Coordinates of C-alpha atoms and ligand atoms in Angstrom, one line a residue:
X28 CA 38.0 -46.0 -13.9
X29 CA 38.0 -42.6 -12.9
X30 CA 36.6 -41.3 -9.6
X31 CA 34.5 -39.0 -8.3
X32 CA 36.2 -35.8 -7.9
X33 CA 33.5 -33.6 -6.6
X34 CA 30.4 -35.6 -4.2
X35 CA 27.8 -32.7 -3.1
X36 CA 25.1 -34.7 -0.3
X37 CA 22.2 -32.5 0.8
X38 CA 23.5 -29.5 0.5
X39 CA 21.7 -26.4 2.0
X40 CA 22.4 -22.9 1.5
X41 CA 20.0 -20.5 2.9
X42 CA 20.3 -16.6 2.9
X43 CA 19.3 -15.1 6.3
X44 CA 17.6 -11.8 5.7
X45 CA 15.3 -9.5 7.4
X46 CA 12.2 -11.0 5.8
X47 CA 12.9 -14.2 6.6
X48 CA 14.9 -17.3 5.5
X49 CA 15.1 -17.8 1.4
X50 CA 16.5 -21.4 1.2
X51 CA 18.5 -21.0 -2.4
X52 CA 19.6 -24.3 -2.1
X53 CA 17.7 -26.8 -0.2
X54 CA 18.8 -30.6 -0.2
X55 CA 21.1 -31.3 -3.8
X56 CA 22.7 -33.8 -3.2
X57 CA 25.2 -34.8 -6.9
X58 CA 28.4 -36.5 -7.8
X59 CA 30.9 -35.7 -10.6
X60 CA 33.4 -38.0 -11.9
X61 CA 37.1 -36.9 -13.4
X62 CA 37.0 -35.7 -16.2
X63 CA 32.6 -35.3 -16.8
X64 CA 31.1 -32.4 -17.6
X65 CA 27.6 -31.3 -15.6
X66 CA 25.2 -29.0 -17.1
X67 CA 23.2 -27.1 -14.5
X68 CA 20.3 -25.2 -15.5
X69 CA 16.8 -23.5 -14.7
X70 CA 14.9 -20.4 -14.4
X71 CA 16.8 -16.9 -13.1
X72 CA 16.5 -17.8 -9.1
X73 CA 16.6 -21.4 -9.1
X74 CA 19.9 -21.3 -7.2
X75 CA 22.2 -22.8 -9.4
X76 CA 24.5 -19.8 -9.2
X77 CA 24.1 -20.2 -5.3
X78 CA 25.0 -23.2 -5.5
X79 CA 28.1 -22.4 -7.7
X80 CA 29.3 -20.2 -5.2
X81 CA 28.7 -22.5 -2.6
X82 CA 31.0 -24.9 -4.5
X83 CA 34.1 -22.5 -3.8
X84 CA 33.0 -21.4 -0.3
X85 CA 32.7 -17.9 -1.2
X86 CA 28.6 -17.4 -1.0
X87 CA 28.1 -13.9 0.0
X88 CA 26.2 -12.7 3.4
X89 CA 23.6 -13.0 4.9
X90 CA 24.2 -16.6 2.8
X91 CA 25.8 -19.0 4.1
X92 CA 26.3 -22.8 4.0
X93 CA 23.4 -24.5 6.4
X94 CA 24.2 -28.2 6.2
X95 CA 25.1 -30.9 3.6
X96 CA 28.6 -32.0 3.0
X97 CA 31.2 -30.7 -0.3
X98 CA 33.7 -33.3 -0.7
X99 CA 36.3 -32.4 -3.9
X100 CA 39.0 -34.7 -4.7
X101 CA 38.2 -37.0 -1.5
X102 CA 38.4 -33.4 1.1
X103 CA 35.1 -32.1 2.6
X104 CA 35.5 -28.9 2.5
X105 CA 32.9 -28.0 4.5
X106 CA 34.4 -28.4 7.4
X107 CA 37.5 -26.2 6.8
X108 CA 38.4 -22.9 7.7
X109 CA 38.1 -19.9 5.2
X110 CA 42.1 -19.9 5.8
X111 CA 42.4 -23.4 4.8
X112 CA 39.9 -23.4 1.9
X113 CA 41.7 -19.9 0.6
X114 CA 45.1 -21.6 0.7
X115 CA 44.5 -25.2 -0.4
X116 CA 41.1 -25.5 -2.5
X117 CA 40.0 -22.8 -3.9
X118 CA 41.4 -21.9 -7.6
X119 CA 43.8 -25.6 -6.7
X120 CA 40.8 -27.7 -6.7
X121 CA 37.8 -26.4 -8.0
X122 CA 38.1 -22.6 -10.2
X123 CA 35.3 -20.2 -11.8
X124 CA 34.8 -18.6 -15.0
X125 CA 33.0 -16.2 -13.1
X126 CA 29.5 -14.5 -15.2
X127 CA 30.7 -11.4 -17.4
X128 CA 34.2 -11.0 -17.9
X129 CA 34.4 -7.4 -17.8
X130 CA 34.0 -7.6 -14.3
X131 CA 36.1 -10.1 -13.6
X132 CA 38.8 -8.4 -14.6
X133 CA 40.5 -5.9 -12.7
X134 CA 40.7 -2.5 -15.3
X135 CA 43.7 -0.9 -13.8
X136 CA 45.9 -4.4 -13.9
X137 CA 47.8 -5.4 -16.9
X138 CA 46.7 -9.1 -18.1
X139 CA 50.0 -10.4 -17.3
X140 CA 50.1 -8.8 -13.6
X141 CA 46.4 -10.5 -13.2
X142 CA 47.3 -14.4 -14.6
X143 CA 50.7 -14.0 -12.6
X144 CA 49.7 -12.8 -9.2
X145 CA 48.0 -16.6 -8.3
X146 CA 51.5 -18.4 -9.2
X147 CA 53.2 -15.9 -7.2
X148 CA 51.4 -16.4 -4.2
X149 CA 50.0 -19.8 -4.6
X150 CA 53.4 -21.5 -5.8
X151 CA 56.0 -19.2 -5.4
X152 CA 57.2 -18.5 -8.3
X153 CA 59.1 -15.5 -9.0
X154 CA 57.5 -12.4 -11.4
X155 CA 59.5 -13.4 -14.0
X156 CA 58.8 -17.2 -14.2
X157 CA 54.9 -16.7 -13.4
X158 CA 54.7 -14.0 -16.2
X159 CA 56.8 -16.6 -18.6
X160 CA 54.0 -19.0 -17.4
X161 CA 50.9 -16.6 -17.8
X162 CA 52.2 -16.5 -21.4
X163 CA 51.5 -20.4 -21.7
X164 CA 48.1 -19.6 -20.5
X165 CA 47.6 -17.1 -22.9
X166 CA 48.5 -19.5 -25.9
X167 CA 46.5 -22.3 -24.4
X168 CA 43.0 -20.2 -24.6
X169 CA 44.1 -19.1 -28.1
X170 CA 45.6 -15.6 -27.4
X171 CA 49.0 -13.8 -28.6
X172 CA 51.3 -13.7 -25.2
X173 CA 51.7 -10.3 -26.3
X174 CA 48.3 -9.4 -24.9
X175 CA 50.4 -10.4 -21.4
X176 CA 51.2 -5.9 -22.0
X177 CA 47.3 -5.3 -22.2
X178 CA 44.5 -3.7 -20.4
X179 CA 41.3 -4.9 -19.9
X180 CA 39.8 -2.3 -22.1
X181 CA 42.4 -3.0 -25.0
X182 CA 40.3 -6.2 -25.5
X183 CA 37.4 -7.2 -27.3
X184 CA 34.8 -9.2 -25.0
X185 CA 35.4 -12.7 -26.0
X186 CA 39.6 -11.8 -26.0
X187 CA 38.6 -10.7 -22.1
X188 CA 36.5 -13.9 -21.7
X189 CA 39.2 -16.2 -23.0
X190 CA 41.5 -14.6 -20.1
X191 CA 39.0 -15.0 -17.6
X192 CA 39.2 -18.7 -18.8
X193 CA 43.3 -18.7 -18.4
X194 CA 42.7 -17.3 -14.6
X195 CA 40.8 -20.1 -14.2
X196 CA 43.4 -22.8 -15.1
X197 CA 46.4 -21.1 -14.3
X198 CA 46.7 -23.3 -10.9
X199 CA 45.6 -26.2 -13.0
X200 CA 41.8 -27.1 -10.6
X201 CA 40.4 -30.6 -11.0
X202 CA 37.2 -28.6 -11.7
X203 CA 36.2 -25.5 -13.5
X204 CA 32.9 -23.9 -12.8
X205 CA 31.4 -21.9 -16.0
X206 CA 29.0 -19.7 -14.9
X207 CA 27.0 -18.6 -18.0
X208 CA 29.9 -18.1 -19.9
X209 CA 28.9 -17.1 -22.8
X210 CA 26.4 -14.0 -22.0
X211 CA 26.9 -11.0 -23.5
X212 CA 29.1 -12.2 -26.4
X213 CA 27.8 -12.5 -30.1
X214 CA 26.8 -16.1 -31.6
X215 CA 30.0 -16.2 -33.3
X216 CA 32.0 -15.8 -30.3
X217 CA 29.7 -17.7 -28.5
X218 CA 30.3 -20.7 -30.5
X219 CA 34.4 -20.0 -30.4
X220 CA 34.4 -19.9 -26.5
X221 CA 32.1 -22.9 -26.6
X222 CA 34.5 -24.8 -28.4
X223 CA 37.6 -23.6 -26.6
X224 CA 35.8 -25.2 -23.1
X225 CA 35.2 -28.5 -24.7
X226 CA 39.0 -28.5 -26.3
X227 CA 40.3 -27.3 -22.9
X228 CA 38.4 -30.5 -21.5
X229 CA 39.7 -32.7 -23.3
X230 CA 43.0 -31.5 -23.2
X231 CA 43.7 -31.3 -19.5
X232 CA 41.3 -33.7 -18.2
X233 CA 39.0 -31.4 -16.1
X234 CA 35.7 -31.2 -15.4
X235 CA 33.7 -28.7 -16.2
X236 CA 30.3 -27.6 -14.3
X237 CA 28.1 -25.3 -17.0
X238 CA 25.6 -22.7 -15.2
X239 CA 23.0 -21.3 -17.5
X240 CA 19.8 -20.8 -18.3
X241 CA 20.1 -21.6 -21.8
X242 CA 19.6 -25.3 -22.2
X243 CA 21.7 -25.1 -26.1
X244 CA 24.7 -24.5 -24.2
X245 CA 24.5 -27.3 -22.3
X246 CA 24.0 -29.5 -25.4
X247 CA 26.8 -28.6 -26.5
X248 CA 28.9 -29.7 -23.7
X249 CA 27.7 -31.5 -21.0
X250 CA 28.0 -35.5 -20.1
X251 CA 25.3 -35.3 -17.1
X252 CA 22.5 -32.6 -16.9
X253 CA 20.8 -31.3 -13.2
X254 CA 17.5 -29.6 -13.9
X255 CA 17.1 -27.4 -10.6
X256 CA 13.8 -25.6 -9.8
X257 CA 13.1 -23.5 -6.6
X258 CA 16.6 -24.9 -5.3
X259 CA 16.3 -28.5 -5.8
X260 CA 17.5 -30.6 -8.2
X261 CA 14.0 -31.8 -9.7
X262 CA 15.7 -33.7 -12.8
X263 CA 19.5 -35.6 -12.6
X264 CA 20.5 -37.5 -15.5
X265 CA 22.6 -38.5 -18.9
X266 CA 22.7 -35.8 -21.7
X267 CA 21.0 -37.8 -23.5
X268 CA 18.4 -39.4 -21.3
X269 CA 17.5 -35.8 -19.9
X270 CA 17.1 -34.4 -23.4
X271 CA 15.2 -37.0 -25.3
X272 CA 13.0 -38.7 -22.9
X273 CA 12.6 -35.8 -20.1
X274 CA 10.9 -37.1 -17.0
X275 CA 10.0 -34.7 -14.8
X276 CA 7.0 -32.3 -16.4
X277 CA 9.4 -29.4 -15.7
X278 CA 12.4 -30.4 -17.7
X279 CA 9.7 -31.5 -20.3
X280 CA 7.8 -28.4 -20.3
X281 CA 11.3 -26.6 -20.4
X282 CA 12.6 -28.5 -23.7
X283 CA 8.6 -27.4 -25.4
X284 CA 9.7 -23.7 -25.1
X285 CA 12.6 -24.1 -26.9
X286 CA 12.0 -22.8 -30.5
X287 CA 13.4 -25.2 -33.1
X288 CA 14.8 -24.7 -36.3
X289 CA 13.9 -28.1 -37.9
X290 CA 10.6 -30.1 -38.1
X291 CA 6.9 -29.2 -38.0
X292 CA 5.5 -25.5 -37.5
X293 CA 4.1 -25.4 -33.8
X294 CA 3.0 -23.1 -31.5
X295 CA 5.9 -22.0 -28.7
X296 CA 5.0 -23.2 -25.2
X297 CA 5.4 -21.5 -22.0
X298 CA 5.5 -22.3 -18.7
X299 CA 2.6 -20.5 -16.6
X300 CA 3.1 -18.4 -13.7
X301 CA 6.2 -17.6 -11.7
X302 CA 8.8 -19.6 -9.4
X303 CA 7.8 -19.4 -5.9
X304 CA 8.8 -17.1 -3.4
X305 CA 11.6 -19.3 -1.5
X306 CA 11.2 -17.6 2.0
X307 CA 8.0 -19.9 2.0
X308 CA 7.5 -22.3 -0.3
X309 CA 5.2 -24.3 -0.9
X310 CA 4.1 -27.1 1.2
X311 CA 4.3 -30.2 -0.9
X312 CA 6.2 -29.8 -4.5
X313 CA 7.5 -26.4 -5.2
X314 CA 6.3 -26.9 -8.8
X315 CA 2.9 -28.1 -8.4
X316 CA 1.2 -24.7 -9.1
X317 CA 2.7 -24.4 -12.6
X318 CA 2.7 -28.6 -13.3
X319 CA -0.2 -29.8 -15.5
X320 CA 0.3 -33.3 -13.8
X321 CA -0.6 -31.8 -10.2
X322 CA -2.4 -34.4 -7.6
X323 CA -3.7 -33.6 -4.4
X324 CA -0.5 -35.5 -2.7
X325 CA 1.7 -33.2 -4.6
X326 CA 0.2 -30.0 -2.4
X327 CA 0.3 -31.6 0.8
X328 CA 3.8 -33.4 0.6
X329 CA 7.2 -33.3 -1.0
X330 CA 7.9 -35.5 -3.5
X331 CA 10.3 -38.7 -3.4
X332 CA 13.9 -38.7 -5.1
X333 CA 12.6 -41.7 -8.2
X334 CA 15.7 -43.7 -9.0
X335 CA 14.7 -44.2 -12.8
X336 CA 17.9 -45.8 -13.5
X337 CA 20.9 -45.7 -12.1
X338 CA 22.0 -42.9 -13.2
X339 CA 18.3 -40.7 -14.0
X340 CA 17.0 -39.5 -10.9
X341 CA 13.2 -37.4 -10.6
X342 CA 11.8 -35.6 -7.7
X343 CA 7.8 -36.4 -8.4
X344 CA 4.9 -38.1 -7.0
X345 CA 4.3 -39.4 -10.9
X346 CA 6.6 -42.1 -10.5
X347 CA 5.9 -43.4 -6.9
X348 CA 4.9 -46.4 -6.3
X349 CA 1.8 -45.9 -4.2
Ligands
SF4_14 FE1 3.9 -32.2 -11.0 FE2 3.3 -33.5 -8.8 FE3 5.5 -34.2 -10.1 FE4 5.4 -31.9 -8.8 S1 5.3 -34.0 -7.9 S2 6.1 -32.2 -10.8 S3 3.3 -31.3 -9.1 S4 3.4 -34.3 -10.9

């Protein structure tokens, strides 16, 4: 039975600004076993990306990690130095495919200097052996190793994205964060780099968190999906479970705006009004002023985490027992 590589327990990330305290990530708590694939999605704001970068340590200021624990591969990194995360989790453990590959790449670096600089520094090798190795990489994601010579802007987008993907392995992580990684790119490569993730999976055994706002993607690849709204995890559950019998009226009112190809003619739904401002939130659940289900309990308090099974989790008054 395989473990749990990656155990998140109430994390908070807050940004401190000027105006005031915008908690991006307040209380997700989530595990992730070797080898599963998590699916994290939601409105622009919702944190997931902050809680992404949180995943790697590298949250930008004023953010910063306000209390909760990250444990990957049995380690909580929370408590370790930037020095120590730098040199023995970050790209080792847990990786990104970080959100648009043409910035991820640096433009006046060959590809080759780029995938071999990590093994170089990480494990030593010499500039021969890590650009021999880069090559691998290169073959692995489906590229010639004679785009090892290239420039960024020699590539097409999904040839950049696929080398964006080899960074991310190179050290061979546990875990491999995809943060929407297929924006920007046509359907065609869309589906390619889709494919190449779930092949890459399966391959070499890691798991792979999906960040995006488009809940098709996610389909595609995920074992476990985490519905976040207003930076909590409102909806935690089976692939299956979350998509065909939605629980929480968010995720449900999510999957009704989704237009669909098959089936009866009907009227596209939309969710009314607007996230909430996180600097203040609202009192009870942050979703009540948009949920159709709202009670008068649901203003004044938060809502309880609903074990629905044991592994389908809600935040919502709906299913307490009262
Ligand atoms: Fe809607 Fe109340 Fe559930 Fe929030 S707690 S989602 S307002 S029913």
């Amino acid at each position: 039975m395989p473990g749990y590589v990656l155990e998140v327990e109430h994390l908070k990330t807050y940004y401190y600004t000027y105006k005031g305290i915008v908690k991006a990530v307040d209380d997700v708590s989530f595990k992730l076993k070797e080898g599963e694939s998590l699916g994290i999605a939601g409105e622009s704001g919702c944190g997931k990306s902050t809680l992404a970068y949180s995943l790697l340590k590298l949250v930008p200021p004023p953010g910063r990690i306000a209390g909760g624990r990250i444990v990957i591969d049995g380690v909580d990194v929370t408590r370790m130095s930037e020095a120590e995360v730098r040199s023995k989790v970050r790209w080792k453990k847990i990786s990104m495919v970080f959100q648009g590959a043409m910035n991820a790449l640096n433009p006046v670096y060959t590809v080759g200097y780029q995938l071999a600089e990590p093994l170089m520094y990480h494990k030593g090798y010499s500039k021969k052996e890590a650009l021999e190795e880069a090559k691998k990489y290169l073959q692995l994601v489906g590229l010639s190793p004679e785009v090892i010579n290239r420039y960024p802007h020699e590539l097409s987008g999904g040839m950049k994205q696929r080398v964006v993907i080899a960074m991310a392995l190179i050290l061979q992580p546990k875990i491999v964060i995809a943060d929407e990684p297929t924006t920007a790119l046509d359907v065609v490569v869309q589906a390619q780099i889709l494919n190449l993730l779930k092949k890459l999976q399966k391959e070499l055994g890691i798991s792979i968190i999906l960040i995006t706002h488009d809940l098709s993607i996610i389909a595609e690849l995920a074992d476990k999906v985490a519905i976040m709204y207003a930076g909590k995890i409102v909806e935690f559950g089976p692939l299956e479970k979350v998509f065909l019998e939605p629980q929480h009226p968010y995720t449900q009112a999510l999957l009704r705006s989704i237009p669909r190809l098959r089936g009866e003619k009907s009227k596209l739904e939309w969710i009314p009004g607007t996230p909430p401002d996180l600097r203040n939130p609202p009192l009870g659940c942050r979703f009540a002023p948009r949920c159709r289900f709202a009670m008068d309990i649901c203003r004044r308090e938060p809502p309880p985490e609903i074990q629905l099974a044991p592994d389908h989790r809600v935040l919502c008054w709906l299913y307490a027992k009262r």
